Tab-separated table of C-alpha atoms and ligand atoms in Angstrom:
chain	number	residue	atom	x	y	z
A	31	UNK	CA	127.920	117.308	93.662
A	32	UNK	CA	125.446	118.705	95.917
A	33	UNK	CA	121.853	119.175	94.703
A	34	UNK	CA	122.032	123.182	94.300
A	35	UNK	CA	125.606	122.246	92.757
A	36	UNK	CA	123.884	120.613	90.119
A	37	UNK	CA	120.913	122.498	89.418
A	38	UNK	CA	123.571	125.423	88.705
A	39	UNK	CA	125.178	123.456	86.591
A	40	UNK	CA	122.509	121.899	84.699
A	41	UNK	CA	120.921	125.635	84.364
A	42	UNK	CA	124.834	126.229	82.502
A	43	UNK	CA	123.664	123.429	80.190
A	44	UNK	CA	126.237	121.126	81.625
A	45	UNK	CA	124.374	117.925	80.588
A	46	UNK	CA	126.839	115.484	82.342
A	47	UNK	CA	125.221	117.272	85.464
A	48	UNK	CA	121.857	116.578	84.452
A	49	UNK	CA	122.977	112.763	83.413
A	50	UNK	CA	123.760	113.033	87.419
A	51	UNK	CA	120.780	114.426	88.274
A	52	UNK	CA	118.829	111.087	86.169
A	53	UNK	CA	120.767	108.603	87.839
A	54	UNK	CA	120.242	109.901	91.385
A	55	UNK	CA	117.035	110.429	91.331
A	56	UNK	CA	115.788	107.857	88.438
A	57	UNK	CA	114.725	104.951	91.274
A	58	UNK	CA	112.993	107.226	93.264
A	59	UNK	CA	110.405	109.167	90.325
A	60	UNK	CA	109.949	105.056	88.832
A	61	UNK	CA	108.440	104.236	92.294
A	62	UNK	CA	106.907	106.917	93.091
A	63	UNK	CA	104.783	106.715	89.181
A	64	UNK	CA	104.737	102.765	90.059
A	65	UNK	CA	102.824	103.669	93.346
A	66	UNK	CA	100.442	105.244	90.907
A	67	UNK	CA	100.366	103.398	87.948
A	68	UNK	CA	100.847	100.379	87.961
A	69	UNK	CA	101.951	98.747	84.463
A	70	UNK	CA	105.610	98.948	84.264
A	71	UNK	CA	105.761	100.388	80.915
A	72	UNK	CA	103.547	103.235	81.404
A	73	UNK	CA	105.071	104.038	84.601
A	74	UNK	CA	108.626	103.943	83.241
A	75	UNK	CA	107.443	106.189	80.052
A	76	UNK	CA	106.207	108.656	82.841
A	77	UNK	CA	109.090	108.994	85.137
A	78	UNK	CA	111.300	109.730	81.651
A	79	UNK	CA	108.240	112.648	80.544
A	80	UNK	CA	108.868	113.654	84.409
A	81	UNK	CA	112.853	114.462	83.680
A	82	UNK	CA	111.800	115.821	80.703
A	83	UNK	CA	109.705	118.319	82.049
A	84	UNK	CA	112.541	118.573	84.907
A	85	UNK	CA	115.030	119.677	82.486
A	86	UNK	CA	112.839	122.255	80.386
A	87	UNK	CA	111.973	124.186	83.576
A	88	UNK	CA	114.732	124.129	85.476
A	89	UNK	CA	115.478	127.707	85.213
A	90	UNK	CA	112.027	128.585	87.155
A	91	UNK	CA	113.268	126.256	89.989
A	92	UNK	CA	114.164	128.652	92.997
A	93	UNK	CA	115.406	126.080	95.400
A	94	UNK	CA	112.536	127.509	98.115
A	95	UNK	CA	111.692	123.517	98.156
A	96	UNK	CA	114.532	120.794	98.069
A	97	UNK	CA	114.673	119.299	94.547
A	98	UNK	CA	113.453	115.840	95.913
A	99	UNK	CA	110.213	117.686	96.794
A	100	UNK	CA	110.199	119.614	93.649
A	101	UNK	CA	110.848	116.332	91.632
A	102	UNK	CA	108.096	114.256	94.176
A	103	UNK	CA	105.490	117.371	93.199
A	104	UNK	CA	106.194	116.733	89.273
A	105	UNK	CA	106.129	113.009	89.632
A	106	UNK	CA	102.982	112.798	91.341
A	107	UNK	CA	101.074	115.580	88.971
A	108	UNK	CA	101.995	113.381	85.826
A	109	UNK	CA	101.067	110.390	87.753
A	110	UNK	CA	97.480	112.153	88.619
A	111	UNK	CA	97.510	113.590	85.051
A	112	UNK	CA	97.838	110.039	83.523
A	113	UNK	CA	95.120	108.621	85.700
A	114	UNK	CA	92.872	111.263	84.839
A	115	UNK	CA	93.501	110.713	81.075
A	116	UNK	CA	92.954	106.690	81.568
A	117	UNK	CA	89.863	107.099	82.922
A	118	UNK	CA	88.983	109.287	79.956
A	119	UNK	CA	90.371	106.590	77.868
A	120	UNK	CA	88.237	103.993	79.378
A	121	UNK	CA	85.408	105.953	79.104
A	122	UNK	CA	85.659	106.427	75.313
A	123	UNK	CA	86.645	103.054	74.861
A	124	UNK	CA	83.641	101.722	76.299
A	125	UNK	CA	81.737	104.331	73.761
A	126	UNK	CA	83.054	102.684	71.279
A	127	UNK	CA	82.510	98.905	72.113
A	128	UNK	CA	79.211	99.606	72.574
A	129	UNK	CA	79.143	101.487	68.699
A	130	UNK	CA	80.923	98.867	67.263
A	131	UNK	CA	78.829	96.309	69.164
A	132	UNK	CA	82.718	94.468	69.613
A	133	UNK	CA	83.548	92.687	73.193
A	134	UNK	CA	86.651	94.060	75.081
A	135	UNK	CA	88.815	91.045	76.103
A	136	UNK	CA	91.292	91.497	78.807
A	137	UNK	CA	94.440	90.169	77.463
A	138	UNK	CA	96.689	92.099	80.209
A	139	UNK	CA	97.160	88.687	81.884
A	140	UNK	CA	96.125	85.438	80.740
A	141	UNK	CA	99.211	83.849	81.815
A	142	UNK	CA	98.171	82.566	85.311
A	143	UNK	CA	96.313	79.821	84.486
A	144	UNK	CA	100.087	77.981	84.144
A	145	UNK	CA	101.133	79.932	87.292
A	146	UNK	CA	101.532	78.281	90.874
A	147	UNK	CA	98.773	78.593	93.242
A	148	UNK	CA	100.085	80.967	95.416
A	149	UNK	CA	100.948	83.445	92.493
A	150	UNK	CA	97.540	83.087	91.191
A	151	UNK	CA	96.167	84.523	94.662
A	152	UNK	CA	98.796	87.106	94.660
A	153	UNK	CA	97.508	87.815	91.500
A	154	UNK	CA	94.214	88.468	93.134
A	155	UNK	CA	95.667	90.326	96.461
A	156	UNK	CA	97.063	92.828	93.859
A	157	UNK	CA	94.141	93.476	91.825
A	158	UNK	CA	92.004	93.939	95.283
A	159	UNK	CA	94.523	96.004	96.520
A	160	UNK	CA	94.734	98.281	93.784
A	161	UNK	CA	91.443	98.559	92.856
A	162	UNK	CA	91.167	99.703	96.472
A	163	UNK	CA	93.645	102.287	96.116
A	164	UNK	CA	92.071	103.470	92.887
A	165	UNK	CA	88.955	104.267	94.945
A	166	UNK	CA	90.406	106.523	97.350
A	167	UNK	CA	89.409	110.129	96.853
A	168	UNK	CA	92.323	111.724	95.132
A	169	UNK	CA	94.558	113.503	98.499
A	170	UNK	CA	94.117	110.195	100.564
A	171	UNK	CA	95.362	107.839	97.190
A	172	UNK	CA	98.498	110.349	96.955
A	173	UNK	CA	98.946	110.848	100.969
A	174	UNK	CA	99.229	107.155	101.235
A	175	UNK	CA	101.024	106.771	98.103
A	176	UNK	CA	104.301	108.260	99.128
A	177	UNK	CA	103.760	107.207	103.213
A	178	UNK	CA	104.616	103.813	101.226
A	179	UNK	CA	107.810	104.964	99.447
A	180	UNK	CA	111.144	104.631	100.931
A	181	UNK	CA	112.198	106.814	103.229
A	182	UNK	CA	109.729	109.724	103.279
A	183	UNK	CA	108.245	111.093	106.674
A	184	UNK	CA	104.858	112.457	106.722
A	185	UNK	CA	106.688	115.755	107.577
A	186	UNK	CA	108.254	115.024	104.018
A	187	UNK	CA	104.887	114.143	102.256
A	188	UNK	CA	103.206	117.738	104.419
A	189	UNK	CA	106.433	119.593	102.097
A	190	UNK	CA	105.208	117.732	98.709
A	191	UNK	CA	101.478	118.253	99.324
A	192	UNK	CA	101.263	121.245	100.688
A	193	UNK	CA	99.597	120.218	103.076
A	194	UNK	CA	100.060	120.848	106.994
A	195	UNK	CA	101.311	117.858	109.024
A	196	UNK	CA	97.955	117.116	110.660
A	197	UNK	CA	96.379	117.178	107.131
A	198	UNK	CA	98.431	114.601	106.379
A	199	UNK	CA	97.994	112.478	109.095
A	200	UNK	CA	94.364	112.798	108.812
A	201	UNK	CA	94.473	111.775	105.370
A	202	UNK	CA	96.850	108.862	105.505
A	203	UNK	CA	94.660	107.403	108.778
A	204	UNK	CA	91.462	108.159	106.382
A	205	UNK	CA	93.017	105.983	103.344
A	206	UNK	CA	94.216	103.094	105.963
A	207	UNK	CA	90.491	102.797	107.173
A	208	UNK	CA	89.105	102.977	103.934
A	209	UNK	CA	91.265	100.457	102.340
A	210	UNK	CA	90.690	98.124	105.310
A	211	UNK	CA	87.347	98.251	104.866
A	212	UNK	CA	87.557	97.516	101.147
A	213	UNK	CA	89.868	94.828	101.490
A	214	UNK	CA	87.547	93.136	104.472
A	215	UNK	CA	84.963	93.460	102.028
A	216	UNK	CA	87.018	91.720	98.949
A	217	UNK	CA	88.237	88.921	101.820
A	218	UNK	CA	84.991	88.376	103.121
A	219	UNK	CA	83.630	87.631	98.923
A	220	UNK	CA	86.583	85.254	98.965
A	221	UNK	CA	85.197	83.230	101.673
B	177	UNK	CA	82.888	86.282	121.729
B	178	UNK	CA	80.234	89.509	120.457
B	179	UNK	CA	80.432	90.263	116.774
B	180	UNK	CA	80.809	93.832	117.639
B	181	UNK	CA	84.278	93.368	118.989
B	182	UNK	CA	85.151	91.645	116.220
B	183	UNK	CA	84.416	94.579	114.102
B	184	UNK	CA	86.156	96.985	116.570
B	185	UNK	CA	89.377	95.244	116.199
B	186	UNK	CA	89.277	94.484	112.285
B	187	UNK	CA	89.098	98.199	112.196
B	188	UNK	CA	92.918	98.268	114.159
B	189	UNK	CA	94.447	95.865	112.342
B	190	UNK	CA	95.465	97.763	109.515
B	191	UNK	CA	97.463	100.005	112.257
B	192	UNK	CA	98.300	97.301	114.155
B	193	UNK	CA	100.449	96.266	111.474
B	194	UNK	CA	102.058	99.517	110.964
B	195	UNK	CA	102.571	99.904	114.541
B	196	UNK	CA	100.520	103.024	115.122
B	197	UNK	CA	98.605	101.820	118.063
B	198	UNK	CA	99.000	102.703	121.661
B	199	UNK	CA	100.339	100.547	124.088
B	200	UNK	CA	97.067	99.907	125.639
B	201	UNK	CA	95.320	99.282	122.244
B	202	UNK	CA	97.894	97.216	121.119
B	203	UNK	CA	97.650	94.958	123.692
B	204	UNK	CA	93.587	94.525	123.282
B	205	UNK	CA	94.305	93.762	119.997
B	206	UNK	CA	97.354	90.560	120.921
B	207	UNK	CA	94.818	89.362	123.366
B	208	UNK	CA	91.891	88.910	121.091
B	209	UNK	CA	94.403	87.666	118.054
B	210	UNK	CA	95.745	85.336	120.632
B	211	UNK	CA	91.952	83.888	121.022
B	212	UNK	CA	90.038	84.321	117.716
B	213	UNK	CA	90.955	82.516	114.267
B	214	UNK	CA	88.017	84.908	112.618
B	215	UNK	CA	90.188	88.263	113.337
B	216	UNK	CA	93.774	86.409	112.866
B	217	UNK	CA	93.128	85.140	109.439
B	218	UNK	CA	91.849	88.479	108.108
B	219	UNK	CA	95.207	89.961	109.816
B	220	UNK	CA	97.152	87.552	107.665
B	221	UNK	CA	95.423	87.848	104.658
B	222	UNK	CA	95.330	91.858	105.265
B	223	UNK	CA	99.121	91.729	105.712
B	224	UNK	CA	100.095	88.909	102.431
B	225	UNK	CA	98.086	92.031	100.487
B	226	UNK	CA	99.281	94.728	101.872
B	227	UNK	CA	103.088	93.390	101.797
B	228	UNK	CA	102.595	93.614	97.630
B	229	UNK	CA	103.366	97.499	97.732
B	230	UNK	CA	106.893	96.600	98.732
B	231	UNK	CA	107.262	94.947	94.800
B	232	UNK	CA	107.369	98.275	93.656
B	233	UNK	CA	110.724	98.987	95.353
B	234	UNK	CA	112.361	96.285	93.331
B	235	UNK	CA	111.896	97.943	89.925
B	236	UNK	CA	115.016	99.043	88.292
B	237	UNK	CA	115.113	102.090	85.162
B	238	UNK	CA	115.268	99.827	82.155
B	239	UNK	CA	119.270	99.958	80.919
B	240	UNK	CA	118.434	102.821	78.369
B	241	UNK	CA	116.558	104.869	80.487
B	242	UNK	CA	118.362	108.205	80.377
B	243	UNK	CA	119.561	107.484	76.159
B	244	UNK	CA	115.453	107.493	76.087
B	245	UNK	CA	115.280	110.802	77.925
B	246	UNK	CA	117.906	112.354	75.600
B	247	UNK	CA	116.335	111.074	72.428
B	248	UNK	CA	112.817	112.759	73.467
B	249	UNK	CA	114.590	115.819	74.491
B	250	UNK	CA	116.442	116.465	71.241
B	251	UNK	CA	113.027	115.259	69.685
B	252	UNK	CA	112.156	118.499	70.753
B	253	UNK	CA	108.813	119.983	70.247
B	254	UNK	CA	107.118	116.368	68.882
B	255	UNK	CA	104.269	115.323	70.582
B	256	UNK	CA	104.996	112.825	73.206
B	257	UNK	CA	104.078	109.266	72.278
B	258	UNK	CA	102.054	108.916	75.765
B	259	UNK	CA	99.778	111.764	74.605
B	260	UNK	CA	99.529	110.511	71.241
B	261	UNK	CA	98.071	107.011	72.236
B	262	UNK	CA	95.921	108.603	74.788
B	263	UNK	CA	93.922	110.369	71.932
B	264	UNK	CA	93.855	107.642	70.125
B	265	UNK	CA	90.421	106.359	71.643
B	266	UNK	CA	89.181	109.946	71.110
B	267	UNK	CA	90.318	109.721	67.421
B	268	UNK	CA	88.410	106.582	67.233
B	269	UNK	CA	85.175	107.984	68.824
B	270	UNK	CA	85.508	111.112	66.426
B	271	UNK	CA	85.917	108.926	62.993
B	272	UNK	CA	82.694	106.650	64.187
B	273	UNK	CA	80.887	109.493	64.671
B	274	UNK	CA	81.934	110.983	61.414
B	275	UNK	CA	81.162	107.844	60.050
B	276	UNK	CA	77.426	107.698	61.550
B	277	UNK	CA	77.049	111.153	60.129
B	278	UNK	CA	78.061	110.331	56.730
B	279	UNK	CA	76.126	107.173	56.956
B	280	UNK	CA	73.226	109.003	57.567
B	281	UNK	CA	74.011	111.794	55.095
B	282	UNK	CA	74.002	108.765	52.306
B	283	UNK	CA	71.472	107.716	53.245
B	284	UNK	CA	69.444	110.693	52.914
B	285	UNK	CA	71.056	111.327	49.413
B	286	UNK	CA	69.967	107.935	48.281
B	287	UNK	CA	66.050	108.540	49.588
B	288	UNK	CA	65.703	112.116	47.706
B	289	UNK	CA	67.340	110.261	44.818
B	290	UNK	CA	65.148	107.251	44.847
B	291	UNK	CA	62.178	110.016	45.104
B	292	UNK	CA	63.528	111.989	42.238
B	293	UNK	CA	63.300	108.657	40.155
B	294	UNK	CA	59.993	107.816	41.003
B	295	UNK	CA	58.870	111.026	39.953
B	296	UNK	CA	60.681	110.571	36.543
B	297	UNK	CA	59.144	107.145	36.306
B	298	UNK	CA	55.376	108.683	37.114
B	299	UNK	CA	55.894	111.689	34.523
B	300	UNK	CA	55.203	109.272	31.492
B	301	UNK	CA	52.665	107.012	32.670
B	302	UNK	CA	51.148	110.354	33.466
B	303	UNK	CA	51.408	111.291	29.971
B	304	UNK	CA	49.922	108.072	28.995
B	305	UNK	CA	46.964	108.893	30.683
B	306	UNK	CA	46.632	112.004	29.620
B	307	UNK	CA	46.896	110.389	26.042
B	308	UNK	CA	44.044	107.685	25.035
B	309	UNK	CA	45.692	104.576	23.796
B	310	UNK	CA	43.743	104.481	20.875
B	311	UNK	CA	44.900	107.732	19.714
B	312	UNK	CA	48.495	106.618	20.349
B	313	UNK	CA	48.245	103.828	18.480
B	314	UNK	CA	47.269	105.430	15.908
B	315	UNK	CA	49.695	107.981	16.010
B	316	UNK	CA	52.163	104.941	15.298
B	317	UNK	CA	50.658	104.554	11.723
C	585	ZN	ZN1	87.662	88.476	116.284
């Protein structure tokens, strides 16, 4: 079935269509909300909220955009949406330690003391890298997001954005330098 | 060799990697690679890090990932768990608060009551005074 095939038929409330609809696309929305957020649970409890939300609005989808962009655009709003919420989170969980007068203890990983060496500097190359990408301001994080996801042009990322190709470019190139910089920074601590 | 080309090609390397560099560019950069360990082990460092975003592209949907969708659609209009345990730090704030308040508001109660009794202790010594003890004592007879 093509994709306006199955949006017809999934607007019919043929629901092995949208069953379709999950499988192709189910890879692509979990990387795209990985590139975002990155605990696995969280970003697989996303991408489901992001079919979800597929489904109940399917009748106001037009097909002026392909469905991949229309399902990239919802993917990456959650995504933002979730981040925005975290930091929220943080903020009033740091209210609260300091209320309660209680210490928060990171038990996300404590693993890695058992881990081989070069998995415990992985370990480290992913929390600079991310913590890198966290800083972006928010078009450059999502620009170079999806340049990093299979398959998608900048032409593709303009169509998802909004955005005109030379934003794009500008803001991808903007987000490489900035990360560099960052991650010189982080490898020059590590010395 | 200066410092400041040193900077001017760390600032490449991230496109150098991505291929995004003009021929002539690209070739300034292999040349001082090809003679300084300073810029080559940042390039190798930059590129074990960078490499990491590729993990992402081996996650697989968990086995029940569309049975999860269908059980949250039919759901229906329940609150999604996700926005549930995002208020719960909110929630928490909001009952400490509460808490504070009624802490305080106790606290308040117990001070007017602990005034209140002090004035009902000070009423009869008051009227002790006001009474000679003689004259009490003998009202006793
Ligand atoms: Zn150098």
């Amino acid at each position: 079935m093509t994709d306006p095939e199955l949006v017809a038929q999934i607007k019919v409330g043929n629901e092995k269509a949208f069953r379709l609809l999950v499988e192709q696309y189910q890879r692509m929305v979990l990387h795209t909300c990985l590139g975002f957020v990155q605990d696995r649970n969280d970003a697989e409890d996303l991408a489901q909220e992001v079919f979800i939300e597929l489904f109940r609005a399917m009748d106001k989808f037009r097909g002026e955009s392909g469905l991949s962009t229309w399902i990239y655009r919802i993917a990456v709003n959650r995504s933002l949406n979730f981040i925005r919420d975290q930091k929220r989170r943080c903020f009033f969980q740091s209210i609260s330690t300091r209320l309660t007068g209680g210490t928060t203890v990171d038990v996300a990983d404590q693993s890695w003391r058992s881990r081989p060496d070069h998995e415990v500097e992985n370990n480290q190359r992913r929390a600079n890298l991310y913590q890198a990408i966290n800083r972006l301001p928010e078009r450059q994080r999502v620009a170079f997001t999806l340049s990093k996801l299979e398959g998608l042009s900048y032409q593709d990322i303009a169509g998802i954005m909004g955005l005109s190709l030379s934003s794009v470019e500008s803001l991808i190139h903007r987000a490489k330098l900035g990360l560099q910089k960052q991650l010189y920074q982080c490898y020059k601590k590590g010395l | 060799m200066e410092t400041r080309s040193h900077a001017q090609i760390q600032k490449k390397l991230i496109f150098y990697l991505d291929n995004q560099l003009g021929a002539k560019e690209h070739q300034q950069v292999v040349q001082h690679l090809s003679g300084c360990d300073e810029c080559a082990a940042f390039l190798r460092e930059l590129q074990s890090t960078l490499c990491l975003l590729e993990e992402n592209k081996q996650h697989e949907p968990g086995a029940y990932f569309y049975a999860s969708i269908q059980n949250r659609l039919q759901a229906g209009h329940r609150q999604p768990l996700l926005g549930i345990r995002l208020l719960q730090p909110a929630i928490l704030v909001l009952l400490l608060a509460l808490g504070i308040r009624l802490g305080i508001w106790i606290g308040t109660q117990s001070y007017a009551e602990s005034v209140l009794s002090e004035q009902a202790v000070l009423v009869p010594f008051n009227d002790l005074a006001e009474e000679p003890i003689e004259e009490f004592l003998l009202n006793l007879k």
